[in-house]
Amino acid sequence: HLRYDLGCYPKVFFFRRPHIASLIVHICDEYDALSQRRSYKQDYPPERIYKLMNIYREKKFPSGLLDKFFRIMGVWPKGTIVRLNNGEAAIVREENEDDMFSPKIEVVSGNSRRIIDLKADRTVKIKGSLNPLGDGKEYIEFV
């Protein structure tokens, strides 16, 4: 649980750069903790997790590694149910590593199913994610 800035525990009394594997595990563990609902806290949507984790850039997480994590995972990971700016619902199907805010999605609301690459079609944007236990429940079968 030693953070990038050497805070948390175990306490160290000398400078010791954390191992890259430890840093990767810490980022993954933090993401997982924020995304899970617990009896003492709510689960956060992916776009909120992205913002929260970036607040602690260079304190808890090294910038380069955090950027790489989100380039691979995306702001909205594969399988995330999202609401689009045109009111439709979609499922994230693939990330665009060079534009983490513009994944490839499959529209699942309405009568027609279609794939949209948000990097190519700049008129469609993700407004936010839908919780599969709440307002996204009707789209869970498409995940």
mmCIF file of N, CA and C in Angstrom:
data_model
loop_
_atom_site.group_PDB
_atom_site.id
_atom_site.type_symbol
_atom_site.label_atom_id
_atom_site.label_comp_id
_atom_site.label_asym_id
_atom_site.label_seq_id
_atom_site.Cartn_x
_atom_site.Cartn_y
_atom_site.Cartn_z
ATOM 1 N N HIS A 1 0.807 -1.205 0.000
ATOM 2 C CA HIS A 1 0.000 0.000 0.000
ATOM 3 C C HIS A 1 0.847 1.265 0.000
ATOM 4 N N LEU A 2 2.102 1.119 -0.340
ATOM 5 C CA LEU A 2 2.983 2.272 -0.426
ATOM 6 C C LEU A 2 2.650 3.054 -1.688
ATOM 7 N N ARG A 3 2.314 4.327 -1.514
ATOM 8 C CA ARG A 3 1.944 5.157 -2.655
ATOM 9 C C ARG A 3 3.185 5.666 -3.382
ATOM 10 N N TYR A 4 2.938 6.262 -4.518
ATOM 11 C CA TYR A 4 4.005 6.821 -5.334
ATOM 12 C C TYR A 4 4.804 7.878 -4.566
ATOM 13 N N ASP A 5 4.113 8.678 -3.735
ATOM 14 C CA ASP A 5 4.793 9.717 -2.961
ATOM 15 C C ASP A 5 5.356 9.182 -1.644
ATOM 16 N N LEU A 6 5.387 7.855 -1.497
ATOM 17 C CA LEU A 6 5.884 7.132 -0.326
ATOM 18 C C LEU A 6 4.995 7.303 0.903
ATOM 19 N N GLY A 7 3.768 7.804 0.718
ATOM 20 C CA GLY A 7 2.812 7.882 1.812
ATOM 21 C C GLY A 7 2.152 6.531 2.025
ATOM 22 N N CYS A 8 1.265 6.466 2.991
ATOM 23 C CA CYS A 8 0.520 5.259 3.341
ATOM 24 C C CYS A 8 1.409 4.322 4.151
ATOM 25 N N TYR A 9 1.393 3.034 3.876
ATOM 26 C CA TYR A 9 2.196 2.100 4.651
ATOM 27 C C TYR A 9 2.728 0.997 3.755
ATOM 28 N N PRO A 10 3.795 0.334 4.111
ATOM 29 C CA PRO A 10 4.561 0.486 5.349
ATOM 30 C C PRO A 10 5.373 1.779 5.324
ATOM 31 N N LYS A 11 5.592 2.337 6.490
ATOM 32 C CA LYS A 11 6.380 3.566 6.581
ATOM 33 C C LYS A 11 7.830 3.254 6.229
ATOM 34 N N VAL A 12 8.401 4.099 5.392
ATOM 35 C CA VAL A 12 9.816 3.945 5.043
ATOM 36 C C VAL A 12 10.544 5.196 5.515
ATOM 37 N N PHE A 13 11.747 4.994 6.002
ATOM 38 C CA PHE A 13 12.521 6.099 6.549
ATOM 39 C C PHE A 13 13.678 6.498 5.650
ATOM 40 N N PHE A 14 13.625 6.006 4.429
ATOM 41 C CA PHE A 14 14.615 6.366 3.433
ATOM 42 C C PHE A 14 13.914 6.337 2.080
ATOM 43 N N PHE A 15 14.475 7.072 1.136
ATOM 44 C CA PHE A 15 13.845 7.098 -0.182
ATOM 45 C C PHE A 15 14.000 5.743 -0.844
ATOM 46 N N ARG A 16 12.881 5.197 -1.252
ATOM 47 C CA ARG A 16 12.878 3.910 -1.943
ATOM 48 C C ARG A 16 11.815 3.976 -3.023
ATOM 49 N N ARG A 17 12.249 4.060 -4.252
ATOM 50 C CA ARG A 17 11.306 4.152 -5.361
ATOM 51 C C ARG A 17 10.486 2.866 -5.426
ATOM 52 N N PRO A 18 9.129 2.985 -5.428
ATOM 53 C CA PRO A 18 8.297 1.779 -5.532
ATOM 54 C C PRO A 18 8.524 1.064 -6.862
ATOM 55 N N HIS A 19 8.465 -0.238 -6.835
ATOM 56 C CA HIS A 19 8.646 -1.059 -8.030
ATOM 57 C C HIS A 19 7.495 -0.804 -8.995
ATOM 58 N N ILE A 20 7.759 -0.862 -10.294
ATOM 59 C CA ILE A 20 6.753 -0.604 -11.321
ATOM 60 C C ILE A 20 5.548 -1.538 -11.164
ATOM 61 N N ALA A 21 5.781 -2.783 -10.797
ATOM 62 C CA ALA A 21 4.677 -3.732 -10.610
ATOM 63 C C ALA A 21 3.775 -3.283 -9.457
ATOM 64 N N SER A 22 4.367 -2.774 -8.396
ATOM 65 C CA SER A 22 3.584 -2.269 -7.265
ATOM 66 C C SER A 22 2.736 -1.069 -7.667
ATOM 67 N N LEU A 23 3.308 -0.199 -8.485
ATOM 68 C CA LEU A 23 2.573 0.977 -8.942
ATOM 69 C C LEU A 23 1.390 0.586 -9.827
ATOM 70 N N ILE A 24 1.601 -0.391 -10.690
ATOM 71 C CA ILE A 24 0.525 -0.862 -11.562
ATOM 72 C C ILE A 24 -0.594 -1.482 -10.732
ATOM 73 N N VAL A 25 -0.225 -2.324 -9.784
ATOM 74 C CA VAL A 25 -1.222 -2.957 -8.913
ATOM 75 C C VAL A 25 -1.983 -1.904 -8.120
ATOM 76 N N HIS A 26 -1.297 -0.884 -7.652
ATOM 77 C CA HIS A 26 -1.948 0.171 -6.873
ATOM 78 C C HIS A 26 -2.983 0.915 -7.719
ATOM 79 N N ILE A 27 -2.656 1.232 -8.959
ATOM 80 C CA ILE A 27 -3.603 1.912 -9.845
ATOM 81 C C ILE A 27 -4.828 1.026 -10.085
ATOM 82 N N CYS A 28 -4.591 -0.244 -10.385
ATOM 83 C CA CYS A 28 -5.699 -1.182 -10.630
ATOM 84 C C CYS A 28 -6.563 -1.361 -9.389
ATOM 85 N N ASP A 29 -5.932 -1.470 -8.230
ATOM 86 C CA ASP A 29 -6.661 -1.643 -6.972
ATOM 87 C C ASP A 29 -7.518 -0.419 -6.657
ATOM 88 N N GLU A 30 -6.971 0.747 -6.871
ATOM 89 C CA GLU A 30 -7.716 1.992 -6.631
ATOM 90 C C GLU A 30 -8.916 2.098 -7.570
ATOM 91 N N TYR A 31 -8.701 1.785 -8.838
ATOM 92 C CA TYR A 31 -9.802 1.821 -9.814
ATOM 93 C C TYR A 31 -10.902 0.852 -9.388
ATOM 94 N N ASP A 32 -10.502 -0.365 -9.043
ATOM 95 C CA ASP A 32 -11.472 -1.383 -8.629
ATOM 96 C C ASP A 32 -12.240 -0.943 -7.385
ATOM 97 N N ALA A 33 -11.553 -0.388 -6.413
ATOM 98 C CA ALA A 33 -12.210 0.060 -5.173
ATOM 99 C C ALA A 33 -13.231 1.164 -5.459
ATOM 100 N N LEU A 34 -12.889 2.088 -6.341
ATOM 101 C CA LEU A 34 -13.809 3.176 -6.662
ATOM 102 C C LEU A 34 -15.019 2.697 -7.465
ATOM 103 N N SER A 35 -14.838 1.650 -8.249
ATOM 104 C CA SER A 35 -15.929 1.180 -9.106
ATOM 105 C C SER A 35 -16.898 0.235 -8.403
ATOM 106 N N GLN A 36 -16.537 -0.248 -7.227
ATOM 107 C CA GLN A 36 -17.376 -1.213 -6.512
ATOM 108 C C GLN A 36 -18.266 -0.546 -5.475
ATOM 109 N N ARG A 37 -19.497 -1.004 -5.404
ATOM 110 C CA ARG A 37 -20.428 -0.553 -4.365
ATOM 111 C C ARG A 37 -20.116 -1.327 -3.090
ATOM 112 N N ARG A 38 -20.040 -0.620 -2.007
ATOM 113 C CA ARG A 38 -19.793 -1.233 -0.701
ATOM 114 C C ARG A 38 -20.873 -0.750 0.265
ATOM 115 N N SER A 39 -20.976 -1.391 1.391
ATOM 116 C CA SER A 39 -21.989 -0.993 2.370
ATOM 117 C C SER A 39 -21.724 0.419 2.902
ATOM 118 N N TYR A 40 -20.494 0.869 2.846
ATOM 119 C CA TYR A 40 -20.114 2.167 3.384
ATOM 120 C C TYR A 40 -19.925 3.238 2.313
ATOM 121 N N LYS A 41 -20.089 2.872 1.017
ATOM 122 C CA LYS A 41 -19.909 3.863 -0.046
ATOM 123 C C LYS A 41 -20.637 3.436 -1.315
ATOM 124 N N GLN A 42 -20.893 4.403 -2.156
ATOM 125 C CA GLN A 42 -21.523 4.133 -3.451
ATOM 126 C C GLN A 42 -20.468 3.734 -4.477
ATOM 127 N N ASP A 43 -20.912 3.177 -5.574
ATOM 128 C CA ASP A 43 -20.008 2.923 -6.693
ATOM 129 C C ASP A 43 -19.997 4.179 -7.563
ATOM 130 N N TYR A 44 -18.841 4.500 -8.093
ATOM 131 C CA TYR A 44 -18.714 5.700 -8.908
ATOM 132 C C TYR A 44 -18.742 5.336 -10.386
ATOM 133 N N PRO A 45 -19.336 6.180 -11.225
ATOM 134 C CA PRO A 45 -19.319 5.922 -12.665
ATOM 135 C C PRO A 45 -17.906 6.136 -13.205
ATOM 136 N N PRO A 46 -17.588 5.480 -14.330
ATOM 137 C CA PRO A 46 -16.221 5.546 -14.871
ATOM 138 C C PRO A 46 -15.693 6.959 -15.110
ATOM 139 N N GLU A 47 -16.551 7.869 -15.596
ATOM 140 C CA GLU A 47 -16.066 9.226 -15.860
ATOM 141 C C GLU A 47 -15.688 9.949 -14.562
ATOM 142 N N ARG A 48 -16.367 9.625 -13.482
ATOM 143 C CA ARG A 48 -16.035 10.216 -12.170
ATOM 144 C C ARG A 48 -14.742 9.616 -11.628
ATOM 145 N N ILE A 49 -14.558 8.311 -11.833
ATOM 146 C CA ILE A 49 -13.323 7.651 -11.389
ATOM 147 C C ILE A 49 -12.123 8.274 -12.098
ATOM 148 N N TYR A 50 -12.273 8.532 -13.386
ATOM 149 C CA TYR A 50 -11.196 9.173 -14.146
ATOM 150 C C TYR A 50 -10.819 10.518 -13.515
ATOM 151 N N LYS A 51 -11.821 11.323 -13.206
ATOM 152 C CA LYS A 51 -11.554 12.634 -12.597
ATOM 153 C C LYS A 51 -10.925 12.497 -11.217
ATOM 154 N N LEU A 52 -11.458 11.591 -10.392
ATOM 155 C CA LEU A 52 -10.937 11.401 -9.030
ATOM 156 C C LEU A 52 -9.478 10.942 -9.051
ATOM 157 N N MET A 53 -9.181 9.987 -9.903
ATOM 158 C CA MET A 53 -7.809 9.478 -9.937
ATOM 159 C C MET A 53 -6.837 10.530 -10.462
ATOM 160 N N ASN A 54 -7.285 11.382 -11.352
ATOM 161 C CA ASN A 54 -6.403 12.430 -11.869
ATOM 162 C C ASN A 54 -6.139 13.532 -10.851
ATOM 163 N N ILE A 55 -7.003 13.665 -9.861
ATOM 164 C CA ILE A 55 -6.747 14.625 -8.778
ATOM 165 C C ILE A 55 -5.454 14.252 -8.045
ATOM 166 N N TYR A 56 -5.192 12.949 -7.943
ATOM 167 C CA TYR A 56 -4.033 12.462 -7.182
ATOM 168 C C TYR A 56 -2.827 12.136 -8.061
ATOM 169 N N ARG A 57 -2.837 12.659 -9.279
ATOM 170 C CA ARG A 57 -1.705 12.496 -10.188
ATOM 171 C C ARG A 57 -0.450 13.041 -9.508
ATOM 172 N N GLU A 58 0.616 12.296 -9.573
ATOM 173 C CA GLU A 58 1.919 12.623 -8.988
ATOM 174 C C GLU A 58 1.938 12.567 -7.459
ATOM 175 N N LYS A 59 0.821 12.293 -6.827
ATOM 176 C CA LYS A 59 0.818 12.055 -5.381
ATOM 177 C C LYS A 59 0.684 10.550 -5.150
ATOM 178 N N LYS A 60 -0.453 10.001 -5.584
ATOM 179 C CA LYS A 60 -0.666 8.556 -5.461
ATOM 180 C C LYS A 60 -0.147 7.790 -6.667
ATOM 181 N N PHE A 61 -0.205 8.422 -7.844
ATOM 182 C CA PHE A 61 0.100 7.728 -9.092
ATOM 183 C C PHE A 61 1.073 8.534 -9.946
ATOM 184 N N PRO A 62 2.049 7.872 -10.561
ATOM 185 C CA PRO A 62 2.910 8.596 -11.503
ATOM 186 C C PRO A 62 2.119 8.930 -12.763
ATOM 187 N N SER A 63 2.268 10.143 -13.257
ATOM 188 C CA SER A 63 1.501 10.624 -14.412
ATOM 189 C C SER A 63 1.559 9.704 -15.614
ATOM 190 N N GLY A 64 2.758 9.316 -16.006
ATOM 191 C CA GLY A 64 2.915 8.491 -17.199
ATOM 192 C C GLY A 64 2.190 7.167 -17.085
ATOM 193 N N LEU A 65 2.256 6.551 -15.928
ATOM 194 C CA LEU A 65 1.605 5.262 -15.727
ATOM 195 C C LEU A 65 0.090 5.406 -15.675
ATOM 196 N N LEU A 66 -0.398 6.462 -15.054
ATOM 197 C CA LEU A 66 -1.838 6.714 -14.995
ATOM 198 C C LEU A 66 -2.378 6.987 -16.402
ATOM 199 N N ASP A 67 -1.642 7.759 -17.187
ATOM 200 C CA ASP A 67 -2.044 8.027 -18.574
ATOM 201 C C ASP A 67 -2.093 6.734 -19.381
ATOM 202 N N LYS A 68 -1.105 5.883 -19.224
ATOM 203 C CA LYS A 68 -1.052 4.607 -19.953
ATOM 204 C C LYS A 68 -2.235 3.723 -19.540
ATOM 205 N N PHE A 69 -2.539 3.686 -18.252
ATOM 206 C CA PHE A 69 -3.666 2.890 -17.747
ATOM 207 C C PHE A 69 -4.968 3.312 -18.434
ATOM 208 N N PHE A 70 -5.243 4.609 -18.482
ATOM 209 C CA PHE A 70 -6.489 5.079 -19.088
ATOM 210 C C PHE A 70 -6.477 5.002 -20.616
ATOM 211 N N ARG A 71 -5.297 5.040 -21.235
ATOM 212 C CA ARG A 71 -5.249 4.818 -22.685
ATOM 213 C C ARG A 71 -5.653 3.386 -23.022
ATOM 214 N N ILE A 72 -5.274 2.453 -22.161
ATOM 215 C CA ILE A 72 -5.612 1.042 -22.380
ATOM 216 C C ILE A 72 -7.053 0.757 -21.957
ATOM 217 N N MET A 73 -7.444 1.208 -20.775
ATOM 218 C CA MET A 73 -8.790 0.950 -20.245
ATOM 219 C C MET A 73 -9.841 1.855 -20.860
ATOM 220 N N GLY A 74 -9.423 3.057 -21.201
ATOM 221 C CA GLY A 74 -10.375 4.061 -21.653
ATOM 222 C C GLY A 74 -11.062 4.705 -20.454
ATOM 223 N N VAL A 75 -11.695 5.820 -20.684
ATOM 224 C CA VAL A 75 -12.466 6.457 -19.614
ATOM 225 C C VAL A 75 -13.684 5.594 -19.327
ATOM 226 N N TRP A 76 -14.261 5.033 -20.393
ATOM 227 C CA TRP A 76 -15.396 4.109 -20.272
ATOM 228 C C TRP A 76 -14.907 2.751 -20.761
ATOM 229 N N PRO A 77 -14.606 1.808 -19.857
ATOM 230 C CA PRO A 77 -14.086 0.493 -20.270
ATOM 231 C C PRO A 77 -15.078 -0.291 -21.139
ATOM 232 N N LYS A 78 -14.573 -1.276 -21.855
ATOM 233 C CA LYS A 78 -15.412 -2.147 -22.676
ATOM 234 C C LYS A 78 -16.553 -2.696 -21.822
ATOM 235 N N GLY A 79 -17.749 -2.693 -22.396
ATOM 236 C CA GLY A 79 -18.914 -3.207 -21.680
ATOM 237 C C GLY A 79 -19.675 -2.163 -20.892
ATOM 238 N N THR A 80 -19.165 -0.938 -20.819
ATOM 239 C CA THR A 80 -19.857 0.127 -20.100
ATOM 240 C C THR A 80 -21.093 0.563 -20.886
ATOM 241 N N ILE A 81 -22.212 0.697 -20.187
ATOM 242 C CA ILE A 81 -23.444 1.197 -20.797
ATOM 243 C C ILE A 81 -23.394 2.713 -20.689
ATOM 244 N N VAL A 82 -23.592 3.398 -21.818
ATOM 245 C CA VAL A 82 -23.483 4.859 -21.833
ATOM 246 C C VAL A 82 -24.720 5.499 -22.455
ATOM 247 N N ARG A 83 -24.968 6.749 -22.076
ATOM 248 C CA ARG A 83 -26.015 7.573 -22.685
ATOM 249 C C ARG A 83 -25.312 8.561 -23.598
ATOM 250 N N LEU A 84 -25.838 8.709 -24.800
ATOM 251 C CA LEU A 84 -25.241 9.607 -25.788
ATOM 252 C C LEU A 84 -25.931 10.966 -25.770
ATOM 253 N N ASN A 85 -25.294 11.953 -26.374
ATOM 254 C CA ASN A 85 -25.855 13.308 -26.401
ATOM 255 C C ASN A 85 -27.149 13.393 -27.208
ATOM 256 N N ASN A 86 -27.432 12.385 -28.029
ATOM 257 C CA ASN A 86 -28.687 12.375 -28.786
ATOM 258 C C ASN A 86 -29.788 11.583 -28.064
ATOM 259 N N GLY A 87 -29.522 11.145 -26.830
ATOM 260 C CA GLY A 87 -30.510 10.438 -26.014
ATOM 261 C C GLY A 87 -30.469 8.926 -26.129
ATOM 262 N N GLU A 88 -29.732 8.392 -27.101
ATOM 263 C CA GLU A 88 -29.663 6.944 -27.277
ATOM 264 C C GLU A 88 -28.740 6.315 -26.239
ATOM 265 N N ALA A 89 -28.936 5.008 -26.026
ATOM 266 C CA ALA A 89 -28.062 4.232 -25.141
ATOM 267 C C ALA A 89 -27.149 3.382 -26.010
ATOM 268 N N ALA A 90 -25.947 3.130 -25.514
ATOM 269 C CA ALA A 90 -24.971 2.349 -26.271
ATOM 270 C C ALA A 90 -24.081 1.577 -25.301
ATOM 271 N N ILE A 91 -23.382 0.605 -25.858
ATOM 272 C CA ILE A 91 -22.410 -0.189 -25.110
ATOM 273 C C ILE A 91 -21.032 0.090 -25.704
ATOM 274 N N VAL A 92 -20.053 0.340 -24.847
ATOM 275 C CA VAL A 92 -18.680 0.531 -25.322
ATOM 276 C C VAL A 92 -18.160 -0.829 -25.760
ATOM 277 N N ARG A 93 -17.691 -0.906 -27.004
ATOM 278 C CA ARG A 93 -17.212 -2.171 -27.571
ATOM 279 C C ARG A 93 -15.699 -2.228 -27.730
ATOM 280 N N GLU A 94 -15.055 -1.078 -27.936
ATOM 281 C CA GLU A 94 -13.618 -1.066 -28.163
ATOM 282 C C GLU A 94 -13.056 0.308 -27.830
ATOM 283 N N GLU A 95 -11.847 0.323 -27.301
ATOM 284 C CA GLU A 95 -11.189 1.582 -26.961
ATOM 285 C C GLU A 95 -10.423 2.126 -28.156
ATOM 286 N N ASN A 96 -10.243 3.423 -28.198
ATOM 287 C CA ASN A 96 -9.323 4.086 -29.121
ATOM 288 C C ASN A 96 -8.183 4.600 -28.255
ATOM 289 N N GLU A 97 -7.065 3.900 -28.255
ATOM 290 C CA GLU A 97 -5.958 4.261 -27.360
ATOM 291 C C GLU A 97 -5.448 5.674 -27.571
ATOM 292 N N ASP A 98 -5.541 6.186 -28.786
ATOM 293 C CA ASP A 98 -5.043 7.536 -29.042
ATOM 294 C C ASP A 98 -6.103 8.608 -28.766
ATOM 295 N N ASP A 99 -7.324 8.205 -28.373
ATOM 296 C CA ASP A 99 -8.366 9.145 -27.972
ATOM 297 C C ASP A 99 -9.306 8.441 -26.991
ATOM 298 N N MET A 100 -8.916 8.451 -25.724
ATOM 299 C CA MET A 100 -9.652 7.681 -24.713
ATOM 300 C C MET A 100 -11.074 8.178 -24.467
ATOM 301 N N PHE A 101 -11.412 9.366 -24.951
ATOM 302 C CA PHE A 101 -12.766 9.893 -24.786
ATOM 303 C C PHE A 101 -13.675 9.547 -25.966
ATOM 304 N N SER A 102 -13.138 8.799 -26.937
ATOM 305 C CA SER A 102 -13.899 8.478 -28.145
ATOM 306 C C SER A 102 -13.803 6.990 -28.501
ATOM 307 N N PRO A 103 -14.422 6.128 -27.700
ATOM 308 C CA PRO A 103 -14.366 4.696 -28.015
ATOM 309 C C PRO A 103 -15.292 4.323 -29.166
ATOM 310 N N LYS A 104 -15.224 3.077 -29.576
ATOM 311 C CA LYS A 104 -16.172 2.527 -30.543
ATOM 312 C C LYS A 104 -17.331 1.961 -29.732
ATOM 313 N N ILE A 105 -18.542 2.326 -30.121
ATOM 314 C CA ILE A 105 -19.727 1.940 -29.351
ATOM 315 C C ILE A 105 -20.740 1.241 -30.262
ATOM 316 N N GLU A 106 -21.644 0.501 -29.614
ATOM 317 C CA GLU A 106 -22.775 -0.091 -30.323
ATOM 318 C C GLU A 106 -24.041 0.514 -29.737
ATOM 319 N N VAL A 107 -24.814 1.179 -30.571
ATOM 320 C CA VAL A 107 -26.087 1.758 -30.133
ATOM 321 C C VAL A 107 -27.067 0.613 -29.941
ATOM 322 N N VAL A 108 -27.722 0.566 -28.772
ATOM 323 C CA VAL A 108 -28.625 -0.541 -28.443
ATOM 324 C C VAL A 108 -30.056 -0.089 -28.145
ATOM 325 N N SER A 109 -30.302 1.197 -28.117
ATOM 326 C CA SER A 109 -31.672 1.668 -27.892
ATOM 327 C C SER A 109 -32.348 1.882 -29.243
ATOM 328 N N GLY A 110 -33.649 1.816 -29.252
ATOM 329 C CA GLY A 110 -34.374 1.977 -30.519
ATOM 330 C C GLY A 110 -34.403 0.674 -31.297
ATOM 331 N N ASN A 111 -34.775 0.755 -32.546
ATOM 332 C CA ASN A 111 -34.954 -0.442 -33.373
ATOM 333 C C ASN A 111 -33.700 -0.894 -34.116
ATOM 334 N N SER A 112 -32.792 0.018 -34.393
ATOM 335 C CA SER A 112 -31.624 -0.375 -35.183
ATOM 336 C C SER A 112 -30.377 -0.449 -34.316
ATOM 337 N N ARG A 113 -29.579 -1.472 -34.574
ATOM 338 C CA ARG A 113 -28.294 -1.613 -33.897
ATOM 339 C C ARG A 113 -27.234 -1.146 -34.887
ATOM 340 N N ARG A 114 -26.304 -0.337 -34.402
ATOM 341 C CA ARG A 114 -25.226 0.105 -35.282
ATOM 342 C C ARG A 114 -23.979 0.417 -34.458
ATOM 343 N N ILE A 115 -22.847 0.260 -35.101
ATOM 344 C CA ILE A 115 -21.552 0.554 -34.488
ATOM 345 C C ILE A 115 -21.154 1.962 -34.919
ATOM 346 N N ILE A 116 -20.677 2.745 -33.954
ATOM 347 C CA ILE A 116 -20.190 4.092 -34.240
ATOM 348 C C ILE A 116 -18.792 4.231 -33.643
ATOM 349 N N ASP A 117 -17.853 4.692 -34.435
ATOM 350 C CA ASP A 117 -16.530 5.035 -33.944
ATOM 351 C C ASP A 117 -16.585 6.520 -33.591
ATOM 352 N N LEU A 118 -16.589 6.825 -32.314
ATOM 353 C CA LEU A 118 -16.737 8.224 -31.884
ATOM 354 C C LEU A 118 -15.548 9.087 -32.284
ATOM 355 N N LYS A 119 -14.442 8.460 -32.605
ATOM 356 C CA LYS A 119 -13.291 9.222 -33.101
ATOM 357 C C LYS A 119 -13.553 9.722 -34.520
ATOM 358 N N ALA A 120 -14.287 8.931 -35.300
ATOM 359 C CA ALA A 120 -14.597 9.303 -36.692
ATOM 360 C C ALA A 120 -15.845 10.177 -36.770
ATOM 361 N N ASP A 121 -16.824 9.922 -35.921
ATOM 362 C CA ASP A 121 -18.084 10.685 -35.933
ATOM 363 C C ASP A 121 -18.092 11.623 -34.726
ATOM 364 N N ARG A 122 -17.682 12.848 -34.934
ATOM 365 C CA ARG A 122 -17.551 13.824 -33.842
ATOM 366 C C ARG A 122 -18.883 14.476 -33.453
ATOM 367 N N THR A 123 -19.977 14.136 -34.142
ATOM 368 C CA THR A 123 -21.279 14.711 -33.787
ATOM 369 C C THR A 123 -21.902 13.974 -32.601
ATOM 370 N N VAL A 124 -21.504 12.724 -32.399
ATOM 371 C CA VAL A 124 -22.029 11.920 -31.293
ATOM 372 C C VAL A 124 -21.010 11.928 -30.160
ATOM 373 N N LYS A 125 -21.482 12.175 -28.949
ATOM 374 C CA LYS A 125 -20.613 12.212 -27.768
ATOM 375 C C LYS A 125 -21.258 11.416 -26.643
ATOM 376 N N ILE A 126 -20.418 10.911 -25.762
ATOM 377 C CA ILE A 126 -20.925 10.242 -24.562
ATOM 378 C C ILE A 126 -21.256 11.305 -23.531
ATOM 379 N N LYS A 127 -22.495 11.269 -23.070
ATOM 380 C CA LYS A 127 -22.958 12.215 -22.054
ATOM 381 C C LYS A 127 -22.594 11.710 -20.659
ATOM 382 N N GLY A 128 -22.662 10.395 -20.464
ATOM 383 C CA GLY A 128 -22.331 9.791 -19.184
ATOM 384 C C GLY A 128 -22.649 8.311 -19.212
ATOM 385 N N SER A 129 -22.258 7.614 -18.163
ATOM 386 C CA SER A 129 -22.518 6.179 -18.086
ATOM 387 C C SER A 129 -23.838 5.918 -17.380
ATOM 388 N N LEU A 130 -24.390 4.735 -17.645
ATOM 389 C CA LEU A 130 -25.624 4.296 -16.995
ATOM 390 C C LEU A 130 -25.279 3.116 -16.090
ATOM 391 N N ASN A 131 -25.712 3.176 -14.858
ATOM 392 C CA ASN A 131 -25.434 2.115 -13.905
ATOM 393 C C ASN A 131 -26.267 0.888 -14.263
ATOM 394 N N PRO A 132 -25.622 -0.282 -14.471
ATOM 395 C CA PRO A 132 -26.367 -1.480 -14.842
ATOM 396 C C PRO A 132 -27.308 -1.983 -13.747
ATOM 397 N N LEU A 133 -27.151 -1.479 -12.535
ATOM 398 C CA LEU A 133 -28.054 -1.849 -11.445
ATOM 399 C C LEU A 133 -29.187 -0.842 -11.289
ATOM 400 N N GLY A 134 -29.158 0.206 -12.102
ATOM 401 C CA GLY A 134 -30.160 1.262 -12.011
ATOM 402 C C GLY A 134 -30.723 1.615 -13.369
ATOM 403 N N ASP A 135 -30.395 2.824 -13.818
ATOM 404 C CA ASP A 135 -30.968 3.327 -15.074
ATOM 405 C C ASP A 135 -30.479 2.601 -16.324
ATOM 406 N N GLY A 136 -29.470 1.770 -16.230
ATOM 407 C CA GLY A 136 -28.994 1.000 -17.371
ATOM 408 C C GLY A 136 -29.470 -0.439 -17.375
ATOM 409 N N LYS A 137 -30.308 -0.783 -16.420
ATOM 410 C CA LYS A 137 -30.767 -2.166 -16.255
ATOM 411 C C LYS A 137 -31.403 -2.750 -17.520
ATOM 412 N N GLU A 138 -32.164 -1.949 -18.238
ATOM 413 C CA GLU A 138 -32.847 -2.460 -19.433
ATOM 414 C C GLU A 138 -31.899 -2.798 -20.579
ATOM 415 N N TYR A 139 -30.633 -2.363 -20.481
ATOM 416 C CA TYR A 139 -29.652 -2.617 -21.549
ATOM 417 C C TYR A 139 -28.628 -3.676 -21.176
ATOM 418 N N ILE A 140 -28.725 -4.252 -19.999
ATOM 419 C CA ILE A 140 -27.733 -5.209 -19.503
ATOM 420 C C ILE A 140 -27.602 -6.430 -20.407
ATOM 421 N N GLU A 141 -28.682 -6.835 -21.063
ATOM 422 C CA GLU A 141 -28.639 -8.011 -21.944
ATOM 423 C C GLU A 141 -27.712 -7.807 -23.128
ATOM 424 N N PHE A 142 -27.392 -6.573 -23.476
ATOM 425 C CA PHE A 142 -26.535 -6.285 -24.620
ATOM 426 C C PHE A 142 -25.044 -6.279 -24.268
ATOM 427 N N VAL A 143 -24.763 -6.290 -22.992
ATOM 428 C CA VAL A 143 -23.372 -6.261 -22.546
ATOM 429 C C VAL A 143 -22.781 -7.622 -22.784
#
